[in-house]
mmCIF file of C-alpha atoms in Angstrom:
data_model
loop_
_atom_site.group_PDB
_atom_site.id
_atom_site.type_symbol
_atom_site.label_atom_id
_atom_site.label_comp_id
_atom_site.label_asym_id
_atom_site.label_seq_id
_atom_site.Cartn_x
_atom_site.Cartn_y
_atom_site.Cartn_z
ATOM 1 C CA UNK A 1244 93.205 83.186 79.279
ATOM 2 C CA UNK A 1245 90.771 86.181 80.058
ATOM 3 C CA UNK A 1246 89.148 83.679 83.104
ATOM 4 C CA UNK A 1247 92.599 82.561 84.378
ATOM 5 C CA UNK A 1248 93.214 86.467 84.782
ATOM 6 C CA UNK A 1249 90.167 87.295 86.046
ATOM 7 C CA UNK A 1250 90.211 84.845 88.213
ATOM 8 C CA UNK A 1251 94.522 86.066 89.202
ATOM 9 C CA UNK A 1252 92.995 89.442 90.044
ATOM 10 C CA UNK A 1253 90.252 88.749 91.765
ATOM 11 C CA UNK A 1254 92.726 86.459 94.204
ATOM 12 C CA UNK A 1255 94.877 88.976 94.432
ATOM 13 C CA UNK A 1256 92.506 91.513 95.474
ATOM 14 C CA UNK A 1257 91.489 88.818 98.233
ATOM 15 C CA UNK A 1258 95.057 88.709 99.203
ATOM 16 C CA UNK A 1259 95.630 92.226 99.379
ATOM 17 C CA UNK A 1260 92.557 92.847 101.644
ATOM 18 C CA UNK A 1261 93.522 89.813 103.870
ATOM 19 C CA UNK A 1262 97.065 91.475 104.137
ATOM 20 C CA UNK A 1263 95.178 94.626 105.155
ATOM 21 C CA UNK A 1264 92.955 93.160 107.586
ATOM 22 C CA UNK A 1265 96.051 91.433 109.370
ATOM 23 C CA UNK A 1266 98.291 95.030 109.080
ATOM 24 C CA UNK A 1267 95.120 96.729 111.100
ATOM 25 C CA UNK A 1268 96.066 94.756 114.167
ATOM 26 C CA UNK A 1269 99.859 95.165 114.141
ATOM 27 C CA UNK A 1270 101.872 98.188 115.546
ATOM 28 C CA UNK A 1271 102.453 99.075 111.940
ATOM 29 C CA UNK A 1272 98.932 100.357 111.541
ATOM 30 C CA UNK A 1273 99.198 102.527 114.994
ATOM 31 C CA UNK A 1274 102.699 103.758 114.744
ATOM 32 C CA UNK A 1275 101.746 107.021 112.543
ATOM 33 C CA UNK A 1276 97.935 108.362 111.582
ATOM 34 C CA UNK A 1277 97.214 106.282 108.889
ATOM 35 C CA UNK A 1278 99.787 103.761 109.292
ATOM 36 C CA UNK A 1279 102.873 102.400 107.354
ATOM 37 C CA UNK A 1280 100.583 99.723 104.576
ATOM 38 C CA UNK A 1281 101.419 102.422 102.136
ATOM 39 C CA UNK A 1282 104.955 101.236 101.988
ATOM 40 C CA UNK A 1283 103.711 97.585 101.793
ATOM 41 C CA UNK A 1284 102.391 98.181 99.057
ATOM 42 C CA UNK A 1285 105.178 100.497 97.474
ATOM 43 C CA UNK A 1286 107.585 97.339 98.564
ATOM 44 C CA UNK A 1287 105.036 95.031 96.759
ATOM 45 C CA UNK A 1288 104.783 96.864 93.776
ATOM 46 C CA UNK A 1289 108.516 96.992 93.115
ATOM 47 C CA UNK A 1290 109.326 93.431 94.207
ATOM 48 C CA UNK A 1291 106.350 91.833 92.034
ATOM 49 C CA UNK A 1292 107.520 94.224 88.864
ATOM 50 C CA UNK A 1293 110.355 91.942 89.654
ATOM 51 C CA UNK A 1294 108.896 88.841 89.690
ATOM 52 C CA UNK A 1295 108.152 88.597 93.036
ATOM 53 C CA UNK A 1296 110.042 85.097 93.701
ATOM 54 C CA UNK A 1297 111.886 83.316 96.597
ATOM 55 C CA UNK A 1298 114.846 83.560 94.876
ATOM 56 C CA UNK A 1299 114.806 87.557 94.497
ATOM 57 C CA UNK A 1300 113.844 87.359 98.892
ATOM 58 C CA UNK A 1301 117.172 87.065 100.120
ATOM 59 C CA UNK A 1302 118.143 90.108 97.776
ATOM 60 C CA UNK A 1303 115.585 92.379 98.847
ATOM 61 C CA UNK A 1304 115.556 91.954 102.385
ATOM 62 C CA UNK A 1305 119.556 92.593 102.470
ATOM 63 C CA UNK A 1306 119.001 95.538 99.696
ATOM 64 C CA UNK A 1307 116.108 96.648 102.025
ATOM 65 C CA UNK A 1308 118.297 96.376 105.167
ATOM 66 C CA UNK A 1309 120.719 98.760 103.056
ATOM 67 C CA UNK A 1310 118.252 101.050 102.445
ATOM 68 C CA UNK A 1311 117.347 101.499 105.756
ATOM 69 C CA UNK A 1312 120.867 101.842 106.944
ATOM 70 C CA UNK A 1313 121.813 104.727 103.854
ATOM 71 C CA UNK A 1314 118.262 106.500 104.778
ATOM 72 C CA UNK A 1315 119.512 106.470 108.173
ATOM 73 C CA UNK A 1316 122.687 107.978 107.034
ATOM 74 C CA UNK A 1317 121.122 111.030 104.955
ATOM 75 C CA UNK A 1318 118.696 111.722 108.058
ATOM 76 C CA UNK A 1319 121.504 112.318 110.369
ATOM 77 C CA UNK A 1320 123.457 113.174 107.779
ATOM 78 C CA UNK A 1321 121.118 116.404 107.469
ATOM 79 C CA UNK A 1322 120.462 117.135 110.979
ATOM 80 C CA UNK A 1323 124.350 117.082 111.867
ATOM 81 C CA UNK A 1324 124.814 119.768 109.270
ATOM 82 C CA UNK A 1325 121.945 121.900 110.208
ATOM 83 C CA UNK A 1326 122.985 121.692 114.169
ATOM 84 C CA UNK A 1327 126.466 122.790 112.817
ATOM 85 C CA UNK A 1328 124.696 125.915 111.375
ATOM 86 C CA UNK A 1329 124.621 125.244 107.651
ATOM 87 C CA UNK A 1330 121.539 126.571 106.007
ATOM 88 C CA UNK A 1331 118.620 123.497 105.343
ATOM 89 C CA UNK A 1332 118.264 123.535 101.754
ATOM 90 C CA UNK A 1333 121.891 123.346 101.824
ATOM 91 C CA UNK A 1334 122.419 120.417 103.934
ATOM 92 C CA UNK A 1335 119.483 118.558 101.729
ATOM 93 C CA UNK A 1336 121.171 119.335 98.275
ATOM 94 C CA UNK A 1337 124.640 118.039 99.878
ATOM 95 C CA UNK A 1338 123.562 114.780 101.049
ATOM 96 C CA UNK A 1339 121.094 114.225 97.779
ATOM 97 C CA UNK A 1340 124.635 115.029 96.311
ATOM 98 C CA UNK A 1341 126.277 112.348 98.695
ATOM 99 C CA UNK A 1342 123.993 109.650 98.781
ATOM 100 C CA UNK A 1343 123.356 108.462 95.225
ATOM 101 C CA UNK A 1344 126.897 108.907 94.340
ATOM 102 C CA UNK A 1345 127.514 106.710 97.179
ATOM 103 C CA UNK A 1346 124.410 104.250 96.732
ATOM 104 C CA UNK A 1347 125.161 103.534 93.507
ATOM 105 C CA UNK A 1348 128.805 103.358 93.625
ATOM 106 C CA UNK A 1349 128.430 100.596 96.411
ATOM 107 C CA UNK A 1350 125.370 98.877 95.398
ATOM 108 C CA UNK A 1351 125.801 99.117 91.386
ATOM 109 C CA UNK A 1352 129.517 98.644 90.895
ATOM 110 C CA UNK A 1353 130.876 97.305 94.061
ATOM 111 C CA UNK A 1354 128.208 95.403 95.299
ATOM 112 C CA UNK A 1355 126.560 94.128 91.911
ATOM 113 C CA UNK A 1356 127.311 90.293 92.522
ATOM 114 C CA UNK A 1357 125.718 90.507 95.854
ATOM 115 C CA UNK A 1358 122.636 90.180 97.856
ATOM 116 C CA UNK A 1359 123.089 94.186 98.162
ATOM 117 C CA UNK A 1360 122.477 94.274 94.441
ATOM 118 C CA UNK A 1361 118.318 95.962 94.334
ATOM 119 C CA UNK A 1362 119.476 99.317 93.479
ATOM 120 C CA UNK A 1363 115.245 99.998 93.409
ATOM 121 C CA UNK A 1364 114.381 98.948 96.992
ATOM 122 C CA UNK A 1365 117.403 100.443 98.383
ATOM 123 C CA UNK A 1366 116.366 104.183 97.023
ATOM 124 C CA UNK A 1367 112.485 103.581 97.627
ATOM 125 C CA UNK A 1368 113.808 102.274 101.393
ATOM 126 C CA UNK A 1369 115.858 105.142 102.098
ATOM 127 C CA UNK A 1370 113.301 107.629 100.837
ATOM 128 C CA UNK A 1371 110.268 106.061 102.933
ATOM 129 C CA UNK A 1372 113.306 106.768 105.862
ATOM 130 C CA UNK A 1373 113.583 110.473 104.977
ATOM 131 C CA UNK A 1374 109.541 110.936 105.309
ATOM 132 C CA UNK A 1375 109.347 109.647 108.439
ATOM 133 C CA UNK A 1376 110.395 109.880 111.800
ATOM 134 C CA UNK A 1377 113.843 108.298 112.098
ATOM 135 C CA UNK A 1378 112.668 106.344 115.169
ATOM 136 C CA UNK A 1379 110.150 104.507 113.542
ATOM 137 C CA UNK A 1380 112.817 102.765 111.153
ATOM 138 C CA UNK A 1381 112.607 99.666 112.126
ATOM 139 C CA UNK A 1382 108.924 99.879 111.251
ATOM 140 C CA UNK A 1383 109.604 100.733 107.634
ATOM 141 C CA UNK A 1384 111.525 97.985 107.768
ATOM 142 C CA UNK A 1385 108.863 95.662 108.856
ATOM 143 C CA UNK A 1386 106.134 97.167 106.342
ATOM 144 C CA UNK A 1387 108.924 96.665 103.433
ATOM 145 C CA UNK A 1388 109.261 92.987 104.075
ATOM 146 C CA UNK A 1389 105.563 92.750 104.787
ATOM 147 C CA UNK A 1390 105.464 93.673 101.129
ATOM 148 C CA UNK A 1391 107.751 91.130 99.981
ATOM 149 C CA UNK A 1392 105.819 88.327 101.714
ATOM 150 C CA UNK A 1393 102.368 89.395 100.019
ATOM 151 C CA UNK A 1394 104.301 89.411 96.606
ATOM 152 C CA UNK A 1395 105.721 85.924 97.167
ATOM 153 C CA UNK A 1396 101.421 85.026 98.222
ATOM 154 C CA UNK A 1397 100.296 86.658 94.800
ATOM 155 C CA UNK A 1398 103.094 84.910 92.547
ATOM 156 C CA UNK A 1399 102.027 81.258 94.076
ATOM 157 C CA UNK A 1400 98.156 81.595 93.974
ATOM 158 C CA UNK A 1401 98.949 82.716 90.463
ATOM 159 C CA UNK A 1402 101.468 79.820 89.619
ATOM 160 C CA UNK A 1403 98.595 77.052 91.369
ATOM 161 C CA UNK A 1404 95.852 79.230 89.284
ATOM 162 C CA UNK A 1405 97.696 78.552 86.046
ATOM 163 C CA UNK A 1406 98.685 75.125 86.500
ATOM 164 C CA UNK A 1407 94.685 74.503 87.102
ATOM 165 C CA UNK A 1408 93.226 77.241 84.689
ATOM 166 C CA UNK A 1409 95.462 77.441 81.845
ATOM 167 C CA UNK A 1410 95.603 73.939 80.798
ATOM 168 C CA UNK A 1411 92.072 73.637 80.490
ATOM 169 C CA UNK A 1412 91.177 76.916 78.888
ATOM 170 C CA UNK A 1413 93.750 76.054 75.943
ATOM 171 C CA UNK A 1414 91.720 72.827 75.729
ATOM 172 C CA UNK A 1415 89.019 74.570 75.462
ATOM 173 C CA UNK A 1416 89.976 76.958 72.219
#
């Protein structure tokens, strides 16, 4: 078992790096110093703590799509009320009033039986939209789902890893 994981992690630190190498050369890596992988990863991490399958795909790229849209709402949502003269702290505690109530009365009770179901992705979305620039949205966008994709990579090289590793360790016992 302890060379089938070994063997998982040292794939998916292969994967990971391969990910990274392809990122460098997109937009997403030139957009912002530093560039948007960060939320990749933050994507990946809550989308493989999920199992990280097909299935879940359709699921988090609508939930992530809703996430972008609510984050898009509180960023506005903020500016209108500061360019109407309400103080900024105050405008920030309103809509962090607003939007959860609203998030999770759509996407928990509402919303539950649908692909708008990821209550997760949706916050983490919406929160990547609040720390950056409200232009680059459709970027966060892009780096979320570029997340997904290298989760759906790790789960199969570990599923084809397992089918050839675990079988024959067990044998081996």
């Amino acid at each position: 078992m302890k060379k089938y994981m070994w063997t998982w992690v040292f794939c998916i630190g292969i994967l990971v790096s391969c990910y990274g190498a392809i990122f460098a050369f997109t937009p997403l890596n030139t957009v912002v110093p530093g560039g948007y992988i960060w939320i990749s990863l933050a994507a990946l991490s809550i989308f493989f703590n999920d199992g990280a399958t097909i299935k879940l795909l359709p699921s988090y790229t609508c939930s992530t799509i809703a996430g972008l849209i609510w984050g898009f709402i509180g960023v506005t949502g903020v500016g209108f009320m500061i360019s109407s003269g309400l103080n900024p702290t105050i405008a920030t505690c309103i809509t962090l009033f607003i939007l959860p109530f609203s998030v999770l009365g759509a996407h928990v009770i509402l919303l539950e039986k649908t692909w708008f179901n990821k209550v997760t992705i949706i916050f983490v979305t919406l929160s990547i939209v609040f720390s950056q620039p409200v232009t680059n949205i459709i970027y966060v966008g892009f780096a979320t789902f570029g997340g997904f994709l290298l989760g759906l990579a790790i789960t199969a090289v570990g599923g084809i890893l397992e089918k050839r590793m675990l079988p024959a360790q067990i044998n081996e016992q």
